[in-house]
Short mmCIF file of C-alpha atoms in Angstrom, two decimals:
data_model
loop_
_atom_site.label_atom_id
_atom_site.label_comp_id
_atom_site.label_asym_id
_atom_site.label_seq_id
_atom_site.Cartn_x
_atom_site.Cartn_y
_atom_site.Cartn_z
CA UNK A 7 5.68 7.50 17.67
CA UNK A 8 2.16 9.14 17.52
CA UNK A 9 0.72 9.94 13.97
CA UNK A 10 -1.32 13.04 13.42
CA UNK A 11 -4.28 12.46 13.01
CA UNK A 12 -4.95 13.32 8.95
CA UNK A 13 -8.05 13.69 6.95
CA UNK A 14 -8.41 11.56 4.28
CA UNK A 15 -6.40 12.26 1.31
CA UNK A 16 -7.99 13.95 -1.70
CA UNK A 17 -7.48 12.26 -5.24
CA UNK A 18 -4.54 14.60 -6.76
CA UNK A 19 -2.52 13.47 -3.02
CA UNK A 20 -3.02 9.59 -3.93
CA UNK A 21 -1.53 9.48 -6.98
CA UNK A 22 1.42 11.55 -5.89
CA UNK A 23 2.21 8.94 -3.41
CA UNK A 24 1.56 5.95 -5.96
CA UNK A 25 3.66 8.01 -8.48
CA UNK A 26 6.67 8.15 -5.52
CA UNK A 27 6.23 4.48 -4.31
CA UNK A 28 5.40 5.86 -1.25
CA UNK A 29 8.69 7.03 -0.52
CA UNK A 30 10.40 10.22 0.79
CA UNK A 31 11.44 12.18 -2.67
CA UNK A 32 14.69 12.64 -1.20
CA UNK A 33 15.21 9.70 1.14
CA UNK A 34 14.32 7.44 -2.00
CA UNK A 35 14.28 3.31 -1.19
CA UNK A 36 15.93 3.69 2.10
CA UNK A 37 12.48 5.31 3.55
CA UNK A 38 11.12 2.20 3.20
CA UNK A 39 9.90 1.68 6.86
CA UNK A 40 9.64 4.87 7.41
CA UNK A 41 6.64 7.60 8.19
CA UNK A 42 5.77 9.86 5.22
CA UNK A 43 3.56 12.47 4.78
CA UNK A 44 2.34 14.56 1.70
CA UNK A 45 4.00 17.97 1.96
CA UNK A 46 2.95 21.50 0.32
CA UNK A 47 6.22 23.17 -1.19
CA UNK A 48 5.31 26.48 -1.66
CA UNK A 49 3.80 26.27 1.87
CA UNK A 50 -0.25 26.51 0.34
CA UNK A 51 -2.51 23.66 1.98
CA UNK A 52 -4.74 24.53 -0.51
CA UNK A 53 -2.79 24.36 -3.62
CA UNK A 54 -3.07 20.70 -4.18
CA UNK A 55 -1.90 20.23 -8.07
CA UNK A 56 0.73 17.65 -8.24
CA UNK A 57 3.80 20.24 -8.99
CA UNK A 58 2.91 21.41 -5.43
CA UNK A 59 3.12 17.89 -3.32
CA UNK A 60 5.85 16.54 -2.43
CA UNK A 61 5.91 12.82 -0.47
CA UNK A 62 8.61 13.61 2.45
CA UNK A 63 9.57 11.54 5.54
CA UNK A 64 9.03 13.43 8.88
CA UNK A 65 12.48 14.80 9.47
CA UNK A 66 12.75 15.97 5.77
CA UNK A 67 9.15 17.31 6.14
CA UNK A 68 10.58 19.48 9.28
CA UNK A 69 13.34 20.51 7.25
CA UNK A 70 10.87 21.70 4.05
CA UNK A 71 9.03 23.30 6.86
CA UNK A 72 11.49 25.31 8.02
CA UNK A 73 12.79 25.97 4.46
CA UNK A 74 9.51 28.18 4.17
CA UNK A 75 10.36 30.61 7.14
CA UNK A 76 13.13 33.30 5.89
CA UNK A 77 16.16 34.05 8.57
CA UNK A 78 17.76 31.36 10.75
CA UNK A 79 16.62 28.92 12.61
CA UNK A 80 18.47 27.66 15.10
CA UNK A 81 21.57 24.79 13.60
CA UNK A 82 18.54 22.86 11.69
CA UNK A 83 19.13 22.12 8.40
CA UNK A 84 16.91 23.73 5.84
CA UNK A 85 15.27 22.52 2.77
CA UNK A 86 14.53 25.26 0.30
CA UNK A 87 11.32 25.01 -1.85
CA UNK A 88 13.50 24.94 -5.26
CA UNK A 89 15.65 21.82 -3.70
CA UNK A 90 12.65 19.94 -2.49
CA UNK A 91 11.36 20.52 -5.96
CA UNK A 92 14.34 19.48 -7.69
CA UNK A 93 13.98 16.13 -5.16
CA UNK A 94 10.51 15.73 -6.25
CA UNK A 95 11.52 15.81 -10.21
CA UNK A 96 14.49 13.65 -9.73
CA UNK A 97 12.80 11.17 -7.91
CA UNK A 98 9.52 10.62 -9.58
CA UNK A 99 11.94 10.39 -13.07
CA UNK A 100 13.54 7.58 -11.80
CA UNK A 101 10.41 5.37 -10.32
CA UNK A 102 9.19 6.09 -13.73
CA UNK A 103 11.60 4.95 -15.98
CA UNK A 104 11.65 1.76 -14.05
CA UNK A 105 8.71 0.77 -15.32
CA UNK A 106 9.69 2.05 -18.49
CA UNK A 107 12.57 -0.46 -19.45
CA UNK A 108 12.36 -2.16 -22.61
CA UNK A 109 11.78 -5.98 -21.66
CA UNK A 110 14.36 -8.85 -22.25
CA UNK A 111 13.05 -11.39 -24.71
CA UNK A 112 13.37 -14.95 -22.97
CA UNK A 113 12.72 -17.91 -23.98
CA UNK A 114 9.48 -19.81 -22.89
CA UNK A 115 11.15 -22.62 -21.74
CA UNK A 116 14.23 -20.49 -20.06
CA UNK A 117 11.42 -18.16 -18.11
CA UNK A 118 9.22 -21.20 -16.93
CA UNK A 119 12.48 -22.78 -16.34
CA UNK A 120 13.67 -19.70 -13.80
CA UNK A 121 9.39 -19.63 -12.50
CA UNK A 122 10.34 -22.77 -10.49
CA UNK A 123 13.33 -21.54 -9.10
CA UNK A 124 11.91 -18.49 -7.80
CA UNK A 125 8.59 -20.27 -6.71
CA UNK A 126 11.09 -22.27 -4.82
CA UNK A 127 12.66 -19.20 -3.99
CA UNK A 128 9.78 -17.39 -2.52
CA UNK A 129 8.17 -20.23 -1.05
CA UNK A 130 10.80 -20.82 1.64
CA UNK A 131 11.00 -16.79 1.99
CA UNK A 132 7.67 -17.45 2.97
CA UNK A 133 8.20 -19.94 5.53
CA UNK A 134 10.58 -17.96 7.18
CA UNK A 135 8.18 -15.27 7.64
CA UNK A 136 5.12 -17.92 9.07
CA UNK A 137 7.55 -19.23 11.70
CA UNK A 138 9.01 -15.70 12.88
CA UNK A 139 7.38 -14.81 16.32
CA UNK A 140 6.00 -11.42 17.06
CA UNK A 141 9.28 -9.89 17.99
CA UNK A 142 11.24 -9.94 15.01
CA UNK A 143 9.00 -7.74 13.18
CA UNK A 144 12.26 -6.30 11.43
CA UNK A 145 13.02 -9.58 9.49
CA UNK A 146 9.49 -10.05 8.85
CA UNK A 147 9.51 -6.27 7.32
CA UNK A 148 12.66 -7.05 5.82
CA UNK A 149 11.88 -10.17 4.10
CA UNK A 150 8.33 -8.72 1.90
CA UNK A 151 10.62 -5.83 1.49
CA UNK A 152 12.99 -8.25 -0.48
CA UNK A 153 10.05 -9.53 -1.91
CA UNK A 154 9.11 -6.45 -3.30
CA UNK A 155 11.70 -5.75 -5.71
CA UNK A 156 10.58 -8.25 -8.03
CA UNK A 157 7.78 -6.42 -9.27
CA UNK A 158 10.50 -4.04 -11.07
CA UNK A 159 12.13 -6.95 -12.36
CA UNK A 160 8.94 -8.64 -14.03
CA UNK A 161 9.01 -5.49 -16.53
CA UNK A 162 12.36 -6.45 -17.06
CA UNK A 163 12.06 -9.91 -17.72
CA UNK A 164 8.88 -10.63 -18.62
CA UNK A 165 8.36 -13.30 -15.74
CA UNK A 166 5.19 -13.17 -13.85
CA UNK A 167 6.35 -12.22 -10.37
CA UNK A 168 3.72 -10.36 -9.45
CA UNK A 169 1.33 -14.11 -10.18
CA UNK A 170 3.91 -16.06 -8.26
CA UNK A 171 3.68 -13.39 -5.61
CA UNK A 172 0.43 -13.17 -4.95
CA UNK A 173 -0.02 -16.50 -4.55
CA UNK A 174 2.58 -16.39 -1.70
CA UNK A 175 0.72 -13.78 -0.12
CA UNK A 176 -2.53 -15.78 -0.14
CA UNK A 177 -0.99 -18.36 1.60
CA UNK A 178 0.23 -16.18 4.04
CA UNK A 179 -3.05 -14.63 4.62
CA UNK A 180 -4.84 -17.63 4.67
CA UNK A 181 -2.29 -18.83 7.02
CA UNK A 182 -1.69 -16.02 9.78
CA UNK A 183 -5.16 -14.26 11.03
CA UNK A 184 -4.89 -12.15 14.49
CA UNK A 185 -1.39 -12.02 13.33
CA UNK A 186 -0.78 -7.66 13.16
CA UNK A 187 2.54 -7.81 12.62
CA UNK A 188 2.90 -9.90 9.85
CA UNK A 189 -0.75 -9.02 8.13
CA UNK A 190 0.36 -5.20 7.73
CA UNK A 191 3.33 -5.84 6.18
CA UNK A 192 1.09 -8.05 4.33
CA UNK A 193 -1.06 -5.95 3.24
CA UNK A 194 1.44 -3.35 2.09
CA UNK A 195 2.91 -5.66 -0.13
CA UNK A 196 -0.35 -6.25 -1.86
CA UNK A 197 -0.59 -2.54 -2.49
CA UNK A 198 3.09 -2.46 -3.43
CA UNK A 199 1.89 -4.71 -6.79
CA UNK A 200 -0.23 -1.80 -8.16
CA UNK A 201 2.24 0.22 -7.30
CA UNK A 202 3.18 1.32 -10.80
CA UNK A 203 -0.34 2.12 -12.36
CA UNK A 204 0.40 5.62 -11.69
CA UNK A 205 -2.00 7.33 -13.85
CA UNK A 206 -3.81 6.42 -18.01
CA UNK A 207 -1.93 9.58 -19.11
CA UNK A 208 1.69 7.88 -17.96
CA UNK A 209 1.16 3.80 -17.66
CA UNK A 210 -1.71 2.20 -19.33
CA UNK A 211 -3.43 -0.62 -17.03
CA UNK A 212 -2.86 -4.29 -19.41
CA UNK A 213 -5.42 -7.15 -18.79
CA UNK A 214 -2.71 -8.63 -16.47
CA UNK A 215 -2.72 -5.47 -14.24
CA UNK A 216 -6.73 -5.88 -14.03
CA UNK A 217 -6.76 -9.83 -13.28
CA UNK A 218 -3.79 -8.65 -10.67
CA UNK A 219 -6.22 -6.11 -9.00
CA UNK A 220 -9.49 -8.85 -8.67
CA UNK A 221 -7.02 -11.19 -7.08
CA UNK A 222 -5.72 -8.79 -4.64
CA UNK A 223 -8.77 -7.90 -3.42
CA UNK A 224 -9.73 -11.36 -3.15
CA UNK A 225 -6.87 -11.74 -0.90
CA UNK A 226 -7.56 -8.88 1.06
CA UNK A 227 -10.80 -10.18 1.61
CA UNK A 228 -9.92 -13.21 2.92
CA UNK A 229 -7.34 -11.08 5.06
CA UNK A 230 -10.34 -8.69 6.30
CA UNK A 231 -12.83 -11.50 7.09
CA UNK A 232 -10.52 -13.40 9.43
CA UNK A 233 -9.74 -9.97 11.12
CA UNK A 234 -13.28 -8.59 11.52
CA UNK A 235 -14.77 -12.27 12.76
CA UNK A 236 -11.64 -13.12 15.52
CA UNK A 237 -9.40 -9.97 15.78
CA UNK A 238 -9.68 -8.59 19.35
CA UNK A 239 -7.87 -5.51 17.85
CA UNK A 240 -8.81 -3.35 14.66
CA UNK A 241 -5.31 -2.99 13.19
CA UNK A 242 -5.29 -4.73 10.41
CA UNK A 243 -8.71 -4.33 9.68
CA UNK A 244 -8.23 -0.60 9.20
CA UNK A 245 -5.22 -1.48 6.75
CA UNK A 246 -7.33 -3.59 4.71
CA UNK A 247 -10.10 -0.75 4.41
CA UNK A 248 -7.32 1.80 3.58
CA UNK A 249 -6.01 -0.42 0.99
CA UNK A 250 -9.68 -1.00 -0.68
CA UNK A 251 -9.74 2.10 -0.72
CA UNK A 252 -6.50 3.46 -2.43
CA UNK A 253 -7.13 0.54 -5.11
CA UNK A 254 -10.25 1.74 -6.41
CA UNK A 255 -9.36 5.47 -5.86
CA UNK A 256 -6.42 4.20 -8.34
CA UNK A 257 -9.03 1.65 -10.14
CA UNK A 258 -10.86 5.35 -10.75
CA UNK A 259 -8.20 6.84 -12.54
CA UNK A 260 -8.18 4.16 -14.99
CA UNK A 261 -12.39 4.06 -15.18
CA UNK A 262 -12.37 0.75 -14.15
CA UNK A 263 -15.43 0.92 -12.02
CA UNK A 264 -15.85 -3.23 -12.74
CA UNK A 265 -13.62 -3.44 -9.47
CA UNK A 266 -14.55 -0.85 -7.41
CA UNK A 267 -18.46 -2.10 -7.34
CA UNK A 268 -16.25 -5.57 -6.18
CA UNK A 269 -14.12 -3.49 -3.74
CA UNK A 270 -17.71 -2.32 -2.27
CA UNK A 271 -18.97 -5.94 -2.25
CA UNK A 272 -16.00 -7.30 -1.02
CA UNK A 273 -16.62 -4.49 2.28
CA UNK A 274 -20.03 -5.64 2.40
CA UNK A 275 -19.16 -9.21 3.30
CA UNK A 276 -16.34 -8.36 5.39
CA UNK A 277 -18.61 -6.17 6.82
CA UNK A 278 -21.25 -9.05 7.88
CA UNK A 279 -18.23 -11.20 9.00
CA UNK A 280 -17.94 -8.64 12.04
CA UNK A 281 -21.45 -9.16 13.02
CA UNK A 282 -19.98 -12.82 13.64
CA UNK A 283 -17.25 -11.43 16.38
CA UNK A 284 -17.27 -12.64 19.94
CA UNK A 285 -15.15 -14.15 22.26
CA UNK A 286 -15.72 -16.45 25.25
CA UNK A 287 -13.86 -13.96 27.60
CA UNK A 288 -16.11 -10.80 27.02
CA UNK A 289 -19.35 -10.00 28.02
CA UNK A 290 -22.33 -9.15 25.44
CA UNK A 291 -21.91 -5.26 26.18
CA UNK A 292 -18.28 -5.59 25.29
CA UNK A 293 -19.00 -7.76 22.37
CA UNK A 294 -21.56 -5.25 20.87
CA UNK A 295 -19.23 -2.36 21.75
CA UNK A 296 -16.20 -3.91 19.53
CA UNK A 297 -18.69 -4.85 16.84
CA UNK A 298 -19.52 -1.97 16.56
CA UNK A 299 -16.28 0.21 16.61
CA UNK A 300 -15.74 -2.68 13.53
CA UNK A 301 -18.50 -1.75 11.25
CA UNK A 302 -17.88 1.99 11.92
CA UNK A 303 -14.37 1.79 9.79
CA UNK A 304 -16.05 -0.93 7.36
CA UNK A 305 -18.61 1.75 6.65
CA UNK A 306 -16.36 4.77 6.55
CA UNK A 307 -14.63 2.86 3.78
CA UNK A 308 -17.86 2.06 1.91
CA UNK A 309 -18.78 5.87 1.92
CA UNK A 310 -15.53 6.16 0.46
CA UNK A 311 -16.01 3.36 -2.46
CA UNK A 312 -19.89 4.66 -2.89
CA UNK A 313 -18.97 8.42 -3.55
CA UNK A 314 -15.97 6.93 -6.37
CA UNK A 315 -19.31 5.10 -7.63
CA UNK A 316 -21.00 8.38 -8.30
#
């Protein structure tokens, strides 16, 4: 399916995506893996207040668009603005509650024992992902989605699942350069480690959150450097840059400028790596062309980051 080219997302739209966990507010977690868009509930694209923005899958966005028009429209289903608002409210409240569940107090000895067991299980899943061929993209995505559920569990049990997961993600990043079918869902999983940070008014950013952001940036740097210097295509590089921008925008809500500055440094390093790109199968002219395409992607991300530092 061809995606429509969309404008860069304003901060309010990015916040809404985070608050909805990048899921359609009607499908919920069933929309994982689907394309989603920002829908303007009242039909006015200039009204970008969070109250007017809903995250919808393409099917429900079409129904919501139909709901803005009066009269009958074929036999298709319509979603009225009022109904979209209700789904949005219910879903955002559910997501918010998931991160406000009171933590269980586990004895340190038991928690350490569980950490060892989970680390073993995560390593097993890592090996399954790395051993999977490109044609098993659905299987790989399911494995990453399975790991993602432990983010909520960390807030309940106190077990540092994000730390364990990021260690696994970093291992995957090092072992799987030039494998878009692994790296693209990997990048999404890294982003999802921070999806609970929807703004200081609702969720504070703790010391562990800051540490995890920096470690995630290190893993994104590893992926980006490999892709910039080795990969003939730019699919994964685009996702790296996009995710660095999104995490930096999130950091800006918390005035976490140290992270944004570090993100800029990482992009500059990736840009330098892109200049090392080369392949014996291509001539000098084609090599320069491909390097320029990589630099263009990185420069766009650098501009977005620089604007956050103004």
